[in-house]
The first five atom37 places (N, CA, C, CB, O) and aatype in JSON, in Angstrom:
{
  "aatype": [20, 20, 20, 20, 20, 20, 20, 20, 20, 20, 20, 20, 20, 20, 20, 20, 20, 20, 20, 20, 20, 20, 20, 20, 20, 20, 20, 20, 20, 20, 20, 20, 20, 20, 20, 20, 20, 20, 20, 20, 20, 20, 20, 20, 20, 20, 20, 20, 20, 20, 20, 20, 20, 20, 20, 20, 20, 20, 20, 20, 20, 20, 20, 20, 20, 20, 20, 20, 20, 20, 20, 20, 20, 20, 20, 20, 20, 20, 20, 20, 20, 20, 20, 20, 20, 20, 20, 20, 20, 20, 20, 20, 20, 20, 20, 20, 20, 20, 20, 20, 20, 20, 20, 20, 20, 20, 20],
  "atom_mask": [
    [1, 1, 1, 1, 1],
    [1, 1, 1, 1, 1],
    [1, 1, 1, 1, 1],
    [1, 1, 1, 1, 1],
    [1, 1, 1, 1, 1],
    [1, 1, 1, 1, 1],
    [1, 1, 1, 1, 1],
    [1, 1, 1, 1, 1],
    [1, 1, 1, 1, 1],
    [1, 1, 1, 1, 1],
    [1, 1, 1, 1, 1],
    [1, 1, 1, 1, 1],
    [1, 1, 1, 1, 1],
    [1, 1, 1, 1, 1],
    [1, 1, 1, 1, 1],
    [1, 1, 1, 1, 1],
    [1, 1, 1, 1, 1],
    [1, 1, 1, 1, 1],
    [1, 1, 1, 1, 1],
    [1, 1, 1, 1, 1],
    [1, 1, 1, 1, 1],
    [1, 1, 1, 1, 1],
    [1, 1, 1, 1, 1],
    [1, 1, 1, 1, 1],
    [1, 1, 1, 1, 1],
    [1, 1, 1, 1, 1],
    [1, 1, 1, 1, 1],
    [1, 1, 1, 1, 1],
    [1, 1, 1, 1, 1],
    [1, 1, 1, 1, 1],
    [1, 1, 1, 1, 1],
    [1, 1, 1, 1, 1],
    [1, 1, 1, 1, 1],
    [1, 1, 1, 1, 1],
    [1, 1, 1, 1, 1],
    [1, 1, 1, 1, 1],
    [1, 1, 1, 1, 1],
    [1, 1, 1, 1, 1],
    [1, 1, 1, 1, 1],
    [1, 1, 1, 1, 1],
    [1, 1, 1, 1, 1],
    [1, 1, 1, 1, 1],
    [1, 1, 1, 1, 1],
    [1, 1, 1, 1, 1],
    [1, 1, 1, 1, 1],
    [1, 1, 1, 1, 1],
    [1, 1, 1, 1, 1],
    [1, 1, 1, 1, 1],
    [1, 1, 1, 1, 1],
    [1, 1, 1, 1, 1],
    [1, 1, 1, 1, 1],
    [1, 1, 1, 1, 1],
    [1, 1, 1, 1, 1],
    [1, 1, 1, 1, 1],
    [1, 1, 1, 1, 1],
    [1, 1, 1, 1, 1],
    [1, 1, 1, 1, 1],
    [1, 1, 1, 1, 1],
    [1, 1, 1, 1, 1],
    [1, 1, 1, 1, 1],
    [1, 1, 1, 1, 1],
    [1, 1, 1, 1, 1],
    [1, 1, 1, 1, 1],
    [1, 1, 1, 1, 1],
    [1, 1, 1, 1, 1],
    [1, 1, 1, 1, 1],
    [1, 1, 1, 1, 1],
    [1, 1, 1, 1, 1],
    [1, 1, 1, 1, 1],
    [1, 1, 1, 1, 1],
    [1, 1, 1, 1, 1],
    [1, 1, 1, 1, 1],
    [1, 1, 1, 1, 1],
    [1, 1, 1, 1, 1],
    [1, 1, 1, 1, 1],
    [1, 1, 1, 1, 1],
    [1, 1, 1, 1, 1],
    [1, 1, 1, 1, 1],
    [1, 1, 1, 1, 1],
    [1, 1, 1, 1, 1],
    [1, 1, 1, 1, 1],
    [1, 1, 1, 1, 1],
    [1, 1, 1, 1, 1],
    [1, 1, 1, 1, 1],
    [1, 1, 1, 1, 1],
    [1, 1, 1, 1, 1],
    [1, 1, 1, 1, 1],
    [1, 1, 1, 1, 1],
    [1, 1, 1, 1, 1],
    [1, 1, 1, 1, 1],
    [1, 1, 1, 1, 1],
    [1, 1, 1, 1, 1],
    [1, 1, 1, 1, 1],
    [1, 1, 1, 1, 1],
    [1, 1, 1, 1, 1],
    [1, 1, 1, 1, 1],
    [1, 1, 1, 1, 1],
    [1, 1, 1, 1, 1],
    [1, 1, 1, 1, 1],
    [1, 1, 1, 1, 1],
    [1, 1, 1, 1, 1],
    [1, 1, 1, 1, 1],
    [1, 1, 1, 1, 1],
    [1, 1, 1, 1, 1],
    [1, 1, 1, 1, 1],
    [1, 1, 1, 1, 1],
    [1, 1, 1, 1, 1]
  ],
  "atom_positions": [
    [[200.37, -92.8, -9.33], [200.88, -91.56, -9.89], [199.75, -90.83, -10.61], [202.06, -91.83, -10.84], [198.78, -91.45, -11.03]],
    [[199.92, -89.36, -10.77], [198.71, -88.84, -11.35], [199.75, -88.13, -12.15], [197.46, -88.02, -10.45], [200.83, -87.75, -11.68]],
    [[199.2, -87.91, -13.91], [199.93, -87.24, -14.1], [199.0, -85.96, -14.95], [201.05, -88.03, -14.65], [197.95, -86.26, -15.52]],
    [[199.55, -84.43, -14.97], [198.87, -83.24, -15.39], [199.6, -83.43, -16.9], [199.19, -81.69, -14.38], [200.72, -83.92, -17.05]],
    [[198.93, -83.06, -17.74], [199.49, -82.67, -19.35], [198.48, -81.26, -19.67], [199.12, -84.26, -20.78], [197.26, -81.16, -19.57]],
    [[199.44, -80.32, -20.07], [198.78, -78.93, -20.64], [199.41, -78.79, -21.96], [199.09, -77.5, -19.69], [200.57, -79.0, -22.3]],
    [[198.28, -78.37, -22.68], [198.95, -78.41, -24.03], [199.05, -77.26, -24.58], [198.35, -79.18, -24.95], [198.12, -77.41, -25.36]],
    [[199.52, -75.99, -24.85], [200.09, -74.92, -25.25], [199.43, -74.73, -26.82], [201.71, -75.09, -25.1], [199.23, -75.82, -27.35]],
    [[199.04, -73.53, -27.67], [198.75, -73.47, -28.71], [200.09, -73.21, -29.61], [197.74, -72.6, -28.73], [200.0, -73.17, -30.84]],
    [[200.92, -73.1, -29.17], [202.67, -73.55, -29.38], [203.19, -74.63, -30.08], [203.34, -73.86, -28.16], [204.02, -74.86, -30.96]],
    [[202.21, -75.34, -29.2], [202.15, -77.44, -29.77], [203.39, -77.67, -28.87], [202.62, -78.13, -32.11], [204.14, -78.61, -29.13]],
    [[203.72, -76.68, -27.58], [204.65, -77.91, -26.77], [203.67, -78.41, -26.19], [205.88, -77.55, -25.66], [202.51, -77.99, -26.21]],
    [[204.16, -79.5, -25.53], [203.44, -80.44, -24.31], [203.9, -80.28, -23.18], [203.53, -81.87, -24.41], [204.96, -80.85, -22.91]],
    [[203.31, -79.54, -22.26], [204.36, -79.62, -20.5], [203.53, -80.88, -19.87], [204.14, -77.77, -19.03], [202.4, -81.06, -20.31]],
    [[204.03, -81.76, -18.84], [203.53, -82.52, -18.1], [204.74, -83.05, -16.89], [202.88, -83.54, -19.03], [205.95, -83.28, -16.99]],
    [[203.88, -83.11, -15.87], [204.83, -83.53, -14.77], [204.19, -84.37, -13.82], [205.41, -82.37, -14.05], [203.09, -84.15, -13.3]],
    [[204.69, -85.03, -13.68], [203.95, -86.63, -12.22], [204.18, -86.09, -10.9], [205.08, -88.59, -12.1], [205.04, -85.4, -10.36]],
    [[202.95, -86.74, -10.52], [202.9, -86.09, -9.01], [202.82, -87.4, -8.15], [201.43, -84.98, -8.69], [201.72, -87.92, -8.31]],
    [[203.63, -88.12, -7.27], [203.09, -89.06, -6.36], [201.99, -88.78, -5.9], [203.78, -89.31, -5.4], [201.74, -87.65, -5.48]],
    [[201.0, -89.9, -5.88], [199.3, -89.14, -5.07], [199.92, -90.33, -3.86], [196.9, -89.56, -6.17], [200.75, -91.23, -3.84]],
    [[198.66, -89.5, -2.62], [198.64, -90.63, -1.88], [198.75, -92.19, -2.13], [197.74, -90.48, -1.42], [199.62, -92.82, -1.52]],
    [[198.13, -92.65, -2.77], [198.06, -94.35, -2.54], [198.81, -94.42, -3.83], [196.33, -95.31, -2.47], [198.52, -95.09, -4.82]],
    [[199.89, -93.58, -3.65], [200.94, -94.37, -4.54], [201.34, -95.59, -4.37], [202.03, -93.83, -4.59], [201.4, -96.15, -3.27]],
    [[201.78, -96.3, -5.93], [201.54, -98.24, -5.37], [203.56, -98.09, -5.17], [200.59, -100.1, -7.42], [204.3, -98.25, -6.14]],
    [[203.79, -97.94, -4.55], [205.08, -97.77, -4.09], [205.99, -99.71, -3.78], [204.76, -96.63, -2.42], [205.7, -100.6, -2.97]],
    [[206.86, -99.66, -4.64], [207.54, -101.31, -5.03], [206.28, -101.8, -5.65], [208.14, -102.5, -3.52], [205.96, -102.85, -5.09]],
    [[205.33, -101.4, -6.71], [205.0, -102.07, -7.28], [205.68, -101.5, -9.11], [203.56, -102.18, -6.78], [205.87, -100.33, -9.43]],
    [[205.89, -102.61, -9.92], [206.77, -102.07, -11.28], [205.97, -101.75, -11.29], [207.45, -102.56, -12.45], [205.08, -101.99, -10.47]],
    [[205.89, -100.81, -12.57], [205.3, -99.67, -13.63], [205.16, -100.43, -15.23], [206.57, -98.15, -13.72], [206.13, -100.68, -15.95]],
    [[204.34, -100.59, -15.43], [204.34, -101.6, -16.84], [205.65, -100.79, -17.69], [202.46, -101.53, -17.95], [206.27, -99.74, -17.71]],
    [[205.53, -102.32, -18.45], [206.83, -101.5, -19.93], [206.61, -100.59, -20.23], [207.05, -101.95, -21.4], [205.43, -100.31, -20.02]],
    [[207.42, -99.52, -20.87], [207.08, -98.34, -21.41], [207.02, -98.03, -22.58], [207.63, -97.64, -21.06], [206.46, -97.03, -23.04]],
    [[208.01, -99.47, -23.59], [207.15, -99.63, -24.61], [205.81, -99.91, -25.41], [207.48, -99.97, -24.76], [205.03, -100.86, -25.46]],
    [[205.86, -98.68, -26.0], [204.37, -99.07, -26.66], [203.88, -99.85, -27.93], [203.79, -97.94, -26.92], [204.18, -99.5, -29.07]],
    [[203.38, -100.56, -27.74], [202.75, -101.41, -29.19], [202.27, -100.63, -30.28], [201.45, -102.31, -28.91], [201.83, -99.48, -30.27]],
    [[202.41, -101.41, -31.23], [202.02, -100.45, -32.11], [200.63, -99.87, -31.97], [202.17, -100.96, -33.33], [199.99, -100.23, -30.98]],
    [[199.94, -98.83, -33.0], [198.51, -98.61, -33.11], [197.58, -99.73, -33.76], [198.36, -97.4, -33.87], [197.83, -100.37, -34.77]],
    [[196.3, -99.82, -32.84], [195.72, -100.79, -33.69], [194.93, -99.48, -35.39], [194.22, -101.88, -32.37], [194.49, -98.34, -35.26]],
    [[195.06, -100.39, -36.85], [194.44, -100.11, -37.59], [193.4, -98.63, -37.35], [193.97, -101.29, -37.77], [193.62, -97.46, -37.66]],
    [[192.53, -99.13, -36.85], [191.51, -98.41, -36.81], [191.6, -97.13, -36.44], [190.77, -98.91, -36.2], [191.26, -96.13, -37.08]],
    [[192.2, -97.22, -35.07], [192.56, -95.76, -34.52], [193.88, -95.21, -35.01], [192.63, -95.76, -32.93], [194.44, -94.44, -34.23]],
    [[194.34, -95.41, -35.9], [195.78, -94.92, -36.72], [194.62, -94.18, -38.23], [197.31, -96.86, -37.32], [194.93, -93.17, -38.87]],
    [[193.81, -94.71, -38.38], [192.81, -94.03, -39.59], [192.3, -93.17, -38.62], [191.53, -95.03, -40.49], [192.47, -92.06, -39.12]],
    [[191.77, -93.03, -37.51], [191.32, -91.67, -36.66], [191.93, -90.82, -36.41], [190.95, -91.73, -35.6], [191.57, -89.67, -36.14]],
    [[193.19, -91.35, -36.46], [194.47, -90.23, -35.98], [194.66, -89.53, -37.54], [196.32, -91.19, -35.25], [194.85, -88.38, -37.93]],
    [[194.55, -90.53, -38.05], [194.72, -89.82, -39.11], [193.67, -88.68, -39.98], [195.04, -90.75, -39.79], [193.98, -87.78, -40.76]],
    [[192.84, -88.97, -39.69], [191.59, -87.89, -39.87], [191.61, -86.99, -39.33], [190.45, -88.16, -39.61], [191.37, -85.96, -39.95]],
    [[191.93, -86.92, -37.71], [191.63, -85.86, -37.05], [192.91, -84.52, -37.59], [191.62, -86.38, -35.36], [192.89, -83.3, -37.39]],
    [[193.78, -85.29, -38.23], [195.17, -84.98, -38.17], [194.68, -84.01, -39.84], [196.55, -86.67, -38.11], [194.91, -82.81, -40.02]],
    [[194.17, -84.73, -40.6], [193.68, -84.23, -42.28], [192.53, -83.11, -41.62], [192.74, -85.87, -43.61], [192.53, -82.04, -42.23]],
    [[191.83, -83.16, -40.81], [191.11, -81.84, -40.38], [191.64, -80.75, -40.26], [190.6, -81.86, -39.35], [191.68, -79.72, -40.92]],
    [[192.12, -81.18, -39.14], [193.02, -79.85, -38.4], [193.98, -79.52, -39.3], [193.86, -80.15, -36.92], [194.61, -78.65, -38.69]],
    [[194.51, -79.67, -40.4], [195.09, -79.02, -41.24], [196.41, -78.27, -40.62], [194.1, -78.21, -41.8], [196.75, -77.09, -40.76]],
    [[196.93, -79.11, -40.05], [198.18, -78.3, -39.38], [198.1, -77.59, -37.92], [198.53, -77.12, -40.35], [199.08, -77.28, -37.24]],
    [[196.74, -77.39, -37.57], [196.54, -76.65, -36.48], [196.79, -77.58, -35.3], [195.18, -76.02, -36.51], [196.99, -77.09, -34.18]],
    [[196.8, -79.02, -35.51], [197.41, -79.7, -34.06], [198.08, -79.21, -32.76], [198.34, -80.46, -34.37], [199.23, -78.78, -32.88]],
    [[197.67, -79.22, -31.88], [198.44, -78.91, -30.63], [199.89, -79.63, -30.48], [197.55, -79.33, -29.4], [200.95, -79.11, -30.13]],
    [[199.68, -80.75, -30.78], [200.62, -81.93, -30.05], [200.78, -82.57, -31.78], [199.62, -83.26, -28.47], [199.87, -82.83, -32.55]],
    [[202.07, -82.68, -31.96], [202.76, -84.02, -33.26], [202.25, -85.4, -33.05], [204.64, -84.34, -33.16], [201.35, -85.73, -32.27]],
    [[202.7, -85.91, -33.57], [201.92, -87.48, -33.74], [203.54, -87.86, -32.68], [201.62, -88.48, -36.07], [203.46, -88.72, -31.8]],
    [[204.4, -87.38, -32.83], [205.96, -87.9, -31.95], [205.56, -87.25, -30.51], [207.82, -87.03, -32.7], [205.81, -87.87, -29.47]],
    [[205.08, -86.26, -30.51], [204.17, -85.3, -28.96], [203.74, -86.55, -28.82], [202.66, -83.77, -29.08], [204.58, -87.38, -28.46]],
    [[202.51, -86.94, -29.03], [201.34, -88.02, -29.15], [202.42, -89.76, -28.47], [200.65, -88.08, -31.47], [202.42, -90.63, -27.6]],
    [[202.74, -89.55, -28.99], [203.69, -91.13, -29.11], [204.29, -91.35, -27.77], [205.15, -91.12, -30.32], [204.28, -92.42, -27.16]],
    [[205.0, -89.82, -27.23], [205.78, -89.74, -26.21], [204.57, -89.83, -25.17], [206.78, -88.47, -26.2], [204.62, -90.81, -24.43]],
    [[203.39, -88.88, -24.99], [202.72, -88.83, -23.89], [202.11, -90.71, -23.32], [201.45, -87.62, -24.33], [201.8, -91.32, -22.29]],
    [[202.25, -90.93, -24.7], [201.22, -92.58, -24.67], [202.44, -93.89, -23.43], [201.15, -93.58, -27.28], [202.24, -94.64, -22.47]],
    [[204.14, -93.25, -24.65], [204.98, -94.03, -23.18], [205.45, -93.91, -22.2], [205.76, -94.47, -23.14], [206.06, -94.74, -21.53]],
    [[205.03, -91.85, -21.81], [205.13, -91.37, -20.59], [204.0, -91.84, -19.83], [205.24, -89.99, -20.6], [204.33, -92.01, -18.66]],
    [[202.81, -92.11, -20.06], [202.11, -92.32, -19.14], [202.2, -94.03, -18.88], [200.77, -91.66, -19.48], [201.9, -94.54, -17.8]],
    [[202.6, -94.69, -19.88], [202.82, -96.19, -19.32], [203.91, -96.25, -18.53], [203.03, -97.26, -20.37], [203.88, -97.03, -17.57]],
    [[205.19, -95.35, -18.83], [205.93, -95.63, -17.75], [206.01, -94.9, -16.46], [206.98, -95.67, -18.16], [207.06, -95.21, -15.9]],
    [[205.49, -94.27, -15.94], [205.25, -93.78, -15.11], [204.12, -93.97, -14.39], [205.43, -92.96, -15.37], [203.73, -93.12, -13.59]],
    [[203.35, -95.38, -14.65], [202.74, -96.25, -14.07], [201.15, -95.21, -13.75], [203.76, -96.89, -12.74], [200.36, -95.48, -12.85]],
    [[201.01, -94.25, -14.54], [199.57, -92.93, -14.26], [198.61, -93.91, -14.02], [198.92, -91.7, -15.79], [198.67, -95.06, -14.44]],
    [[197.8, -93.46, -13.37], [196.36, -94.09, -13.28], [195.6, -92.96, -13.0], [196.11, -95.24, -12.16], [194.57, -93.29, -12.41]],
    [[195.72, -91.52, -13.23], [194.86, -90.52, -13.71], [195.52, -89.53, -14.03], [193.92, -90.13, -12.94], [196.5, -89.22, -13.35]],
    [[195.19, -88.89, -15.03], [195.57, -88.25, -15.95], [194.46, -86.88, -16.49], [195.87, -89.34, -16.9], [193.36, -87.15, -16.99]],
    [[194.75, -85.99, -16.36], [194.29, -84.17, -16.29], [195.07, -83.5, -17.59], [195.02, -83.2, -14.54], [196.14, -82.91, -17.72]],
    [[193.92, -83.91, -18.53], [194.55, -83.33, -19.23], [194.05, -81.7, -19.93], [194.77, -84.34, -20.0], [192.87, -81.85, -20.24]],
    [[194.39, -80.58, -20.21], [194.04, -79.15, -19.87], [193.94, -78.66, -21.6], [195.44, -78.24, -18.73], [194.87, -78.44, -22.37]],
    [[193.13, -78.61, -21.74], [192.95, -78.56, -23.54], [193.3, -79.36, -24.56], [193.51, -77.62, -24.08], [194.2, -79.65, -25.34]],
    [[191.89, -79.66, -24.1], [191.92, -81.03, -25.1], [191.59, -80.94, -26.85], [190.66, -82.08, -24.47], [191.73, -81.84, -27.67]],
    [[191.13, -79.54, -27.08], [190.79, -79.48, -28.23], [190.1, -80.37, -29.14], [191.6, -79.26, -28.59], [188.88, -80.44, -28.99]],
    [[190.71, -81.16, -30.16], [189.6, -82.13, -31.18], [190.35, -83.83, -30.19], [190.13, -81.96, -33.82], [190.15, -85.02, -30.45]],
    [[190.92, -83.38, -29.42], [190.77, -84.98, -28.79], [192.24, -85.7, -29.19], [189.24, -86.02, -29.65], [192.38, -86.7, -28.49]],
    [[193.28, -85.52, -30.0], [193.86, -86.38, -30.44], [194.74, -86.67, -29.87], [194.07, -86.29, -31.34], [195.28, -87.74, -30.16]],
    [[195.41, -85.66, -28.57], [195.94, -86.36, -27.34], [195.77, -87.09, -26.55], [196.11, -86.0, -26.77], [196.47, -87.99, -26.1]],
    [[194.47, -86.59, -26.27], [193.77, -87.67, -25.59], [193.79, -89.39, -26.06], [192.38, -87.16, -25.68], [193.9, -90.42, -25.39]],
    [[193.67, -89.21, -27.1], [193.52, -90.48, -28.14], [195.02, -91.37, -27.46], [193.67, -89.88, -30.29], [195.16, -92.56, -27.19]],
    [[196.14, -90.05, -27.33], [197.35, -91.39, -27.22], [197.67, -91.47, -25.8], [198.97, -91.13, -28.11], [198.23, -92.45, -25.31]],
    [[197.23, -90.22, -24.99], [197.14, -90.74, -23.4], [196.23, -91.76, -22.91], [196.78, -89.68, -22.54], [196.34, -92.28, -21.8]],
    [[195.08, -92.11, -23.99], [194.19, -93.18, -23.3], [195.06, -94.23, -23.63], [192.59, -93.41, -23.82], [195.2, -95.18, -22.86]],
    [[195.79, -94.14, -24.92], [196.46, -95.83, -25.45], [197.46, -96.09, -24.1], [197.71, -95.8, -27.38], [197.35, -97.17, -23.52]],
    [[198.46, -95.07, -23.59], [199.12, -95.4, -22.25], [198.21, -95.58, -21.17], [200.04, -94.37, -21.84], [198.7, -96.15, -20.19]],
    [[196.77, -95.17, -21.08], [196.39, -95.81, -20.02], [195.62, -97.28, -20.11], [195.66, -94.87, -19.4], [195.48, -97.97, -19.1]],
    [[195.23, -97.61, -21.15], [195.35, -99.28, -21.72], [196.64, -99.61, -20.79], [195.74, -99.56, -23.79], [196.21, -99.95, -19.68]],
    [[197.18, -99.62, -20.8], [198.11, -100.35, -19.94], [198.15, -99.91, -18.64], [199.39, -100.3, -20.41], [198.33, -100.88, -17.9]],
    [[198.07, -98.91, -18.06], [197.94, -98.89, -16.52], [196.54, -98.87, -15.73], [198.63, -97.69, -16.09], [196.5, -98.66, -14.52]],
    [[195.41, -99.1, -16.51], [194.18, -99.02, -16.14], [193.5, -97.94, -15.81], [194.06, -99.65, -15.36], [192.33, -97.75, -15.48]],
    [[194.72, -97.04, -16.01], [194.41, -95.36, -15.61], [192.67, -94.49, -15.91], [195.68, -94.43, -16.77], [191.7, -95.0, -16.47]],
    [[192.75, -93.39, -15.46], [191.69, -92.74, -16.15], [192.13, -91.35, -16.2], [190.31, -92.91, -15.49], [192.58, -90.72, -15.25]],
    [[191.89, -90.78, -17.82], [191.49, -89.31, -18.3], [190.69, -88.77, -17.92], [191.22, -89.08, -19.34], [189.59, -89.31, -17.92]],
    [[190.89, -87.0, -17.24], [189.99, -86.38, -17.57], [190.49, -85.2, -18.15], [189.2, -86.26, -16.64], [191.67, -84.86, -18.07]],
    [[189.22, -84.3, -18.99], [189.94, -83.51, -19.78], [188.79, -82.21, -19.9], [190.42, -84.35, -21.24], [187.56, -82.24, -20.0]],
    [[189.88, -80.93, -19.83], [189.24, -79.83, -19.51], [189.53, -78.94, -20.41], [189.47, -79.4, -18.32], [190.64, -78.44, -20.6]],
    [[188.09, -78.61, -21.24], [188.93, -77.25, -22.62], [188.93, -76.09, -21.54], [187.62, -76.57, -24.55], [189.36, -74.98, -21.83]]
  ]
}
């Protein structure tokens, strides 16, 4: 699955999955629960979050959702369309920790 995320200066999130060719078709899709944050990157989130001073694209609950949309929906690349200071990115990479996926990201 590939999935597109555009992020709006709105702070919605649109995203929609696309079967790619070598979709792994009858293979599961990892859990879609997500583990918690490790330490470290919960203090990054949190910085980036004390920067931007409100100007965030995406909520930390935005953030949360994209991380168990992309685990459950089994992504293994991911387009993501303004990325700004990164902090989406931050929780679409944590969902691709679990599918082995890969980001790319275009301001």
């Amino acid at each position: 699955m590939t999935l597109f995320v555009a992020l709006t200066l709105a702070g919605q999130a649109s995203a929609y999955a696309e079967a790619s060719a070598d979709s792994s078709a009858g293979k599961q899709a990892p859990s879609p629960v997500a583990p918690a944050v490790d330490p470290a990157l919960a203090k990054l989130l949190a910085g980036i979050r004390a920067a931007d001073k409100g100007q965030l694209a995406v909520s930390e609950e935005d953030g949360r959702f994209l991380r168990v949309l992309v685990g459950a929906i089994g992504a293994k690349q991911v387009l993501e369309i303004g990325a700004a200071s990164g902090y989406s990115a931050i929780w679409i990479g944590l969902g691709l920790r679990q599918t082995g996926g890969k980001l790319v990201t275009i301001e």
